[in-house]
Each structure stands twice: as C-alpha cells, then as structure tokens.
Amino acid sequence: MKTITQQKPFEEIIQFLEREQRVYLIGCGTCATMCQTGGKPEVLEMKGKLEEIGKEVTGWMVISTACDSLTREALEEDIEAVQRADAILVMACAFGVQTVAQYVEKLVYPALNTLLLGHEDSPGHFSRICIQCADCVLAQTGGICPIARCPKNLLNGPCGGSEGGKCEINPDLPCAWHLIIERLTKLGKLDKLEAIVPPKDWSVSFTGSPPPPR
Amino acid sequence: MKAGTSLEKVLESGKFAVTAEVGPPRGTAASVIQRKGELLRPYCDALNVTDNQTAIVRMSSVSGCVLLKQLGVDPVMQMVCRDRNRIAIQSDILGAVALGIGNILCLSGDYQSFGDHPTAKGVFDLDSIQLIQLLSQMRDEKKFLSGENISGEVPLFIGAAENPYADPFEYRVLRLAKKVKAGADFIQTQAIFDVGKFAKWMEMVTERGLDKEVHILAGIIPIRAVGMARYMRDKVPGVSVPDGIVTRMEDAKEAREEGLKISLEIIEQIMDIPGVHGIHIMAVNWEDIVPAIVEKAGLLPRPLI
C-alpha cells in the first residue's frame, strides 16, 4: 500500500511559479519515489526543466519520508538554500506538501496530484482499495470494499451496467460487485448478500463531513 | 391500494399494463411534455418521466410529471441516487406527493462520466435498494430515514428497474428478490431483445415466486435505424442486442417498418411468458411510434380506471 501520486501537467506548475523566480525542490524517498513521481531522478528532471525556462533552483533534496515530522530536521540541514528561494515546489503527496508547509515560512506548491491510497498494479495502473471512510463495511462484502472500488458506492450492488466482470464506466476497471459475488460464491457464502445493507453513516467520515473534534 | 394510481389499479386488477417513457426537453418548453402526453395518453396506463437520463441535464422529472398530471395522465416519476443525498431525496418525495404524484421509479442513475457534465461530483449517498426501502418506510411507517415522524400520508406505488442481461446472470434474480424485499411494487426491465434469455430469467423469477410479489413490466425499445441497433449492441452498458436483429435491420428496405415489426414480435412472445404483467415502451426520440405499437400489439383499448 502506498500513496499514489501523479505529476501535474508542467504548464500548471509553471502557472503557480509565474511570479516566483527562485525555487527550492523537495522530493520524497518513500511513496513518490516508488511511483516515480518524486524520487531523485524526477527531482533532477524537474530542476532541468525549471532552469530551461529561466528559473533559479536554489537547491533540492529528497526527504526520506516527507510526511514524517523528521522533515523539520531535514529542512534545517539545507536551511540557507531553502531561505533563498521565493517558493518551494514539493514533489510528494499532499501529506508531504502540508508537512513542509508546516515547517517553512514560504509559499509551498504541489507538483503532484495525490490520487489515492492503494496498489500500483503496474506502472500507471492503480487499484483503489480503501478510502478511509471510518465505518468499515468489509464484514458484509466478503472483504472487498464497494465504497472504494464501485464508482457508485453501491452497498447492495451490482448495478445493471456490469458486463463480463467489468465496470460500465471503464472496461479496465473490474466490477467490485462481480469480485464480491465471485468470492462469496467460491466460499459458499453468497447468502450473506441476501440481507439489505442499510444506508451508510457518513457522519464519522472525513470524506462525508467536517473532521470531528480531536 | 397503496397509492391508488392508474398504474396500480391496472396491475392490481390483473390486466396487462402498458407504460411508456417521456423524455423531458433540454430546455424550458412545457409544450414538449404536453405534446408527448397528449399523444400517448390514450395508449398507456402511465408515463414515466426520466430523471436526467444518461446524466445529461434536462427538465426535472418532478416538473414533467406535474405537466402530465395536468393532462390527466398518471405519471411515473423516475428518481436517481446520483444527484441527491438522503435529505434531498426525502424532501423531493414529500413534494411529489403534495403535487399528486404516486408512482416513483427508484434507480441508481447512469454514472456522471457518460453525460454532459462529466466533471460533476456524483452523490450516491443511497443505492437504489436503499431508496426503495426508504420509500416503503416513508409510506408504511410514516417515518423519515432518521426515524422521525412524517406529518400526513405518503401514498406511493414503488417501482424499480432490473436488467435481466447484466452480469453475473445467476445473481440478477437474487438482486430482484432483494428489491422485492425492500418493498418494490413493480419492476420495469431493461429493454428485451434476446427473448430466450429473458424467458430463462423469468423462469428463475417465477420459480422463486417473485412474480406473485411484484409486477414485472418488460422493457421494449423500438429500433428506428440500423445505426441505433449497432450502437445499442456495442456501446450501451447492459443492453444485449442479438446479431440476428442487427442483420434484420441491415437487410430491411424500410428500417422503421422493420423496427416496428421486431418490437411487435418481441411483445407477442413476451405476452406468452408466465409472470409478465405488462410492457414498458422506451421509444427514445421516437414517441410517435408508440400508438402504432400498442394498437398493432392488440393492447387497445386501455382499461378505463
């Protein structure tokens, strides 16, 4: 499991940086390195591209795990170059971007889009496994999550569009309900699906409501 | 009687029901609905008004239903879970009842990426089965989902869709049973072209006795052109058009004549299948053909309720 990220279009990044001449670059040694979106090669490639359009890169680093609080210490180590920059471009997931923002009094820009927490099945192909809804439904669905994997979030699926085990919205996407039914059939437990699953409690979820007080 | 609508009366009296679909306009003209309503009124027991079908913005289903109601037509309000959460759903149901609408068809909804606003956020707070169950609770217990009381009656005749052709085939009947358990009073199926497969599905339905608990109306889509047959075969999720039908349309001199003939043949075969209580004609952009279908299928006159 890792945070799956994808680089934003370079044009969008240039737009953020329109008024920022000096830029410091930060990559992440964990998920973004594994996704090949914010490891050392990608950071150096970004450095080259920014210099090509006339920006000054005051320095760069690949923090071992950008979302960790040790990020503060990592930034201290190159504080002079960080301070000389007008802005910081972070090639990590949104956790990493926000961690950096917490520790540096500079504008921080994301170079990546954070897609999901999940599997990378093959380069560029991801499975969404869990959306952290805080009200786990896996007991009713044979250990396969329809909230994360069915685009319509059906708790009593499948819809009428599933064909050949594939989702109607994308033939590359396996139908979550097909997987659930296949698995429960194999286990001889298809009767588990006879009960109607009631509407979900979204009040506990960060996705459906404001965060509860800490 | 649960809602006392014409559709409910026809079905409960054991007569073979005929319903058809009215697509609302992509604009503000009441006349579009009124014209279709006037045209179809003598030929159908109720008319469905679609709810932003294929996720394309159109006049709301509730408004279309009110326009039909004003003509004396019994409307079926389609409601999808894509565009509203449980608060909006319940509020719209209260309003629909206040406006005299009694039949509601509960649907998940076509995914927003198919429509004209693919960047929209889909809601999907409830699924179609939860929606059916919610409407039964509102009607039978006069309670909101929260458990709080509703003031006034909520007379509803609750419908659902089912697709006999979607996968996994064996599970479809179990899912139908779940819809019946949730409280569905009637079912309008996806379009039937492969009558053999539908008959097999109906056999499974009657084996479980589901036809005694719910009224099943078989979906009919008249084919207007060979391109439409190919498009439905190749592109429309969950629709199954046998190659034989596409070939017939290809070979036909008069495509529309052939399309009408195919529909009539399907209806004739469907009427012989035990447990089928009616047909639902979805003549997308070809509502004008509905009178001919109903008349030639020998389904006139419609019962006076």
mmCIF file of C-alpha atoms in Angstrom, chain A residues 151-165 168-169 177-178 181 190 193-202, chain B residues 86 108-111 113-114 123-127 129-130 133 145 163 166-168 171-172 174-175 178 181-182 236-239:
data_model
loop_
_atom_site.group_PDB
_atom_site.id
_atom_site.type_symbol
_atom_site.label_atom_id
_atom_site.label_comp_id
_atom_site.label_asym_id
_atom_site.label_seq_id
_atom_site.Cartn_x
_atom_site.Cartn_y
_atom_site.Cartn_z
ATOM 1 C CA PRO A 151 -17.855 4.183 -8.665
ATOM 2 C CA LYS A 152 -21.468 4.368 -7.490
ATOM 3 C CA ASN A 153 -20.549 3.289 -3.926
ATOM 4 C CA LEU A 154 -23.279 0.646 -4.072
ATOM 5 C CA LEU A 155 -23.741 -1.273 -0.837
ATOM 6 C CA ASN A 156 -26.325 -3.538 -2.481
ATOM 7 C CA GLY A 157 -24.808 -3.983 -5.924
ATOM 8 C CA PRO A 158 -24.135 -4.665 -8.683
ATOM 9 C CA CYS A 159 -25.903 -2.119 -10.867
ATOM 10 C CA GLY A 160 -27.276 -3.085 -14.258
ATOM 11 C CA GLY A 161 -24.195 -1.990 -16.156
ATOM 12 C CA SER A 162 -21.728 -4.689 -15.167
ATOM 13 C CA GLU A 163 -20.714 -6.776 -18.146
ATOM 14 C CA GLY A 164 -18.188 -9.591 -18.320
ATOM 15 C CA GLY A 165 -16.941 -8.699 -14.853
ATOM 16 C CA GLU A 168 -19.628 0.120 -17.195
ATOM 17 C CA ILE A 169 -17.631 3.291 -16.734
ATOM 18 C CA TRP A 177 -19.579 -6.387 -7.065
ATOM 19 C CA HIS A 178 -18.560 -9.026 -9.546
ATOM 20 C CA ILE A 181 -20.082 -12.226 -5.692
ATOM 21 C CA LEU A 190 -23.463 -15.999 -1.188
ATOM 22 C CA LEU A 193 -25.778 -10.849 0.323
ATOM 23 C CA GLU A 194 -29.462 -11.556 0.948
ATOM 24 C CA ALA A 195 -29.608 -9.006 3.753
ATOM 25 C CA ILE A 196 -30.171 -5.405 2.691
ATOM 26 C CA VAL A 197 -27.232 -3.282 3.790
ATOM 27 C CA PRO A 198 -28.652 -0.069 5.297
ATOM 28 C CA PRO A 199 -27.526 3.442 4.316
ATOM 29 C CA LYS A 200 -24.022 4.253 5.439
ATOM 30 C CA ASP A 201 -23.087 6.505 8.328
ATOM 31 C CA TRP A 202 -21.054 9.240 6.670
ATOM 32 C CA ARG B 86 -30.922 11.360 1.555
ATOM 33 C CA SER B 108 -29.064 4.238 -9.109
ATOM 34 C CA GLY B 109 -28.574 6.504 -12.124
ATOM 35 C CA ASP B 110 -26.211 6.489 -15.076
ATOM 36 C CA TYR B 111 -22.736 7.462 -13.997
ATOM 37 C CA SER B 113 -18.982 10.484 -16.776
ATOM 38 C CA PHE B 114 -21.442 9.424 -19.509
ATOM 39 C CA VAL B 123 -23.698 11.830 -4.814
ATOM 40 C CA PHE B 124 -24.666 8.136 -4.456
ATOM 41 C CA ASP B 125 -25.476 8.594 -0.764
ATOM 42 C CA LEU B 126 -28.063 5.798 -1.089
ATOM 43 C CA ASP B 127 -28.234 2.988 -3.601
ATOM 44 C CA ILE B 129 -32.297 -0.773 -2.976
ATOM 45 C CA GLN B 130 -31.868 1.553 -0.012
ATOM 46 C CA GLN B 133 -36.593 0.602 1.362
ATOM 47 C CA LEU B 145 -34.891 7.614 7.485
ATOM 48 C CA ASN B 163 -31.631 -5.760 -16.043
ATOM 49 C CA ALA B 166 -26.364 -7.792 -16.754
ATOM 50 C CA ASP B 167 -23.704 -9.967 -15.209
ATOM 51 C CA PRO B 168 -23.475 -12.091 -13.158
ATOM 52 C CA TYR B 171 -27.178 -13.271 -9.289
ATOM 53 C CA ARG B 172 -29.683 -10.991 -11.029
ATOM 54 C CA LEU B 174 -31.248 -12.724 -6.122
ATOM 55 C CA ARG B 175 -30.919 -8.992 -6.559
ATOM 56 C CA LYS B 178 -33.688 -8.068 -2.631
ATOM 57 C CA LYS B 181 -37.855 -7.493 -0.015
ATOM 58 C CA ALA B 182 -37.011 -3.785 0.129
ATOM 59 C CA VAL B 236 -24.825 0.802 -24.276
ATOM 60 C CA PRO B 237 -23.891 -0.805 -20.961
ATOM 61 C CA GLY B 238 -26.135 -3.687 -20.010
ATOM 62 C CA VAL B 239 -28.129 -3.806 -23.260
#
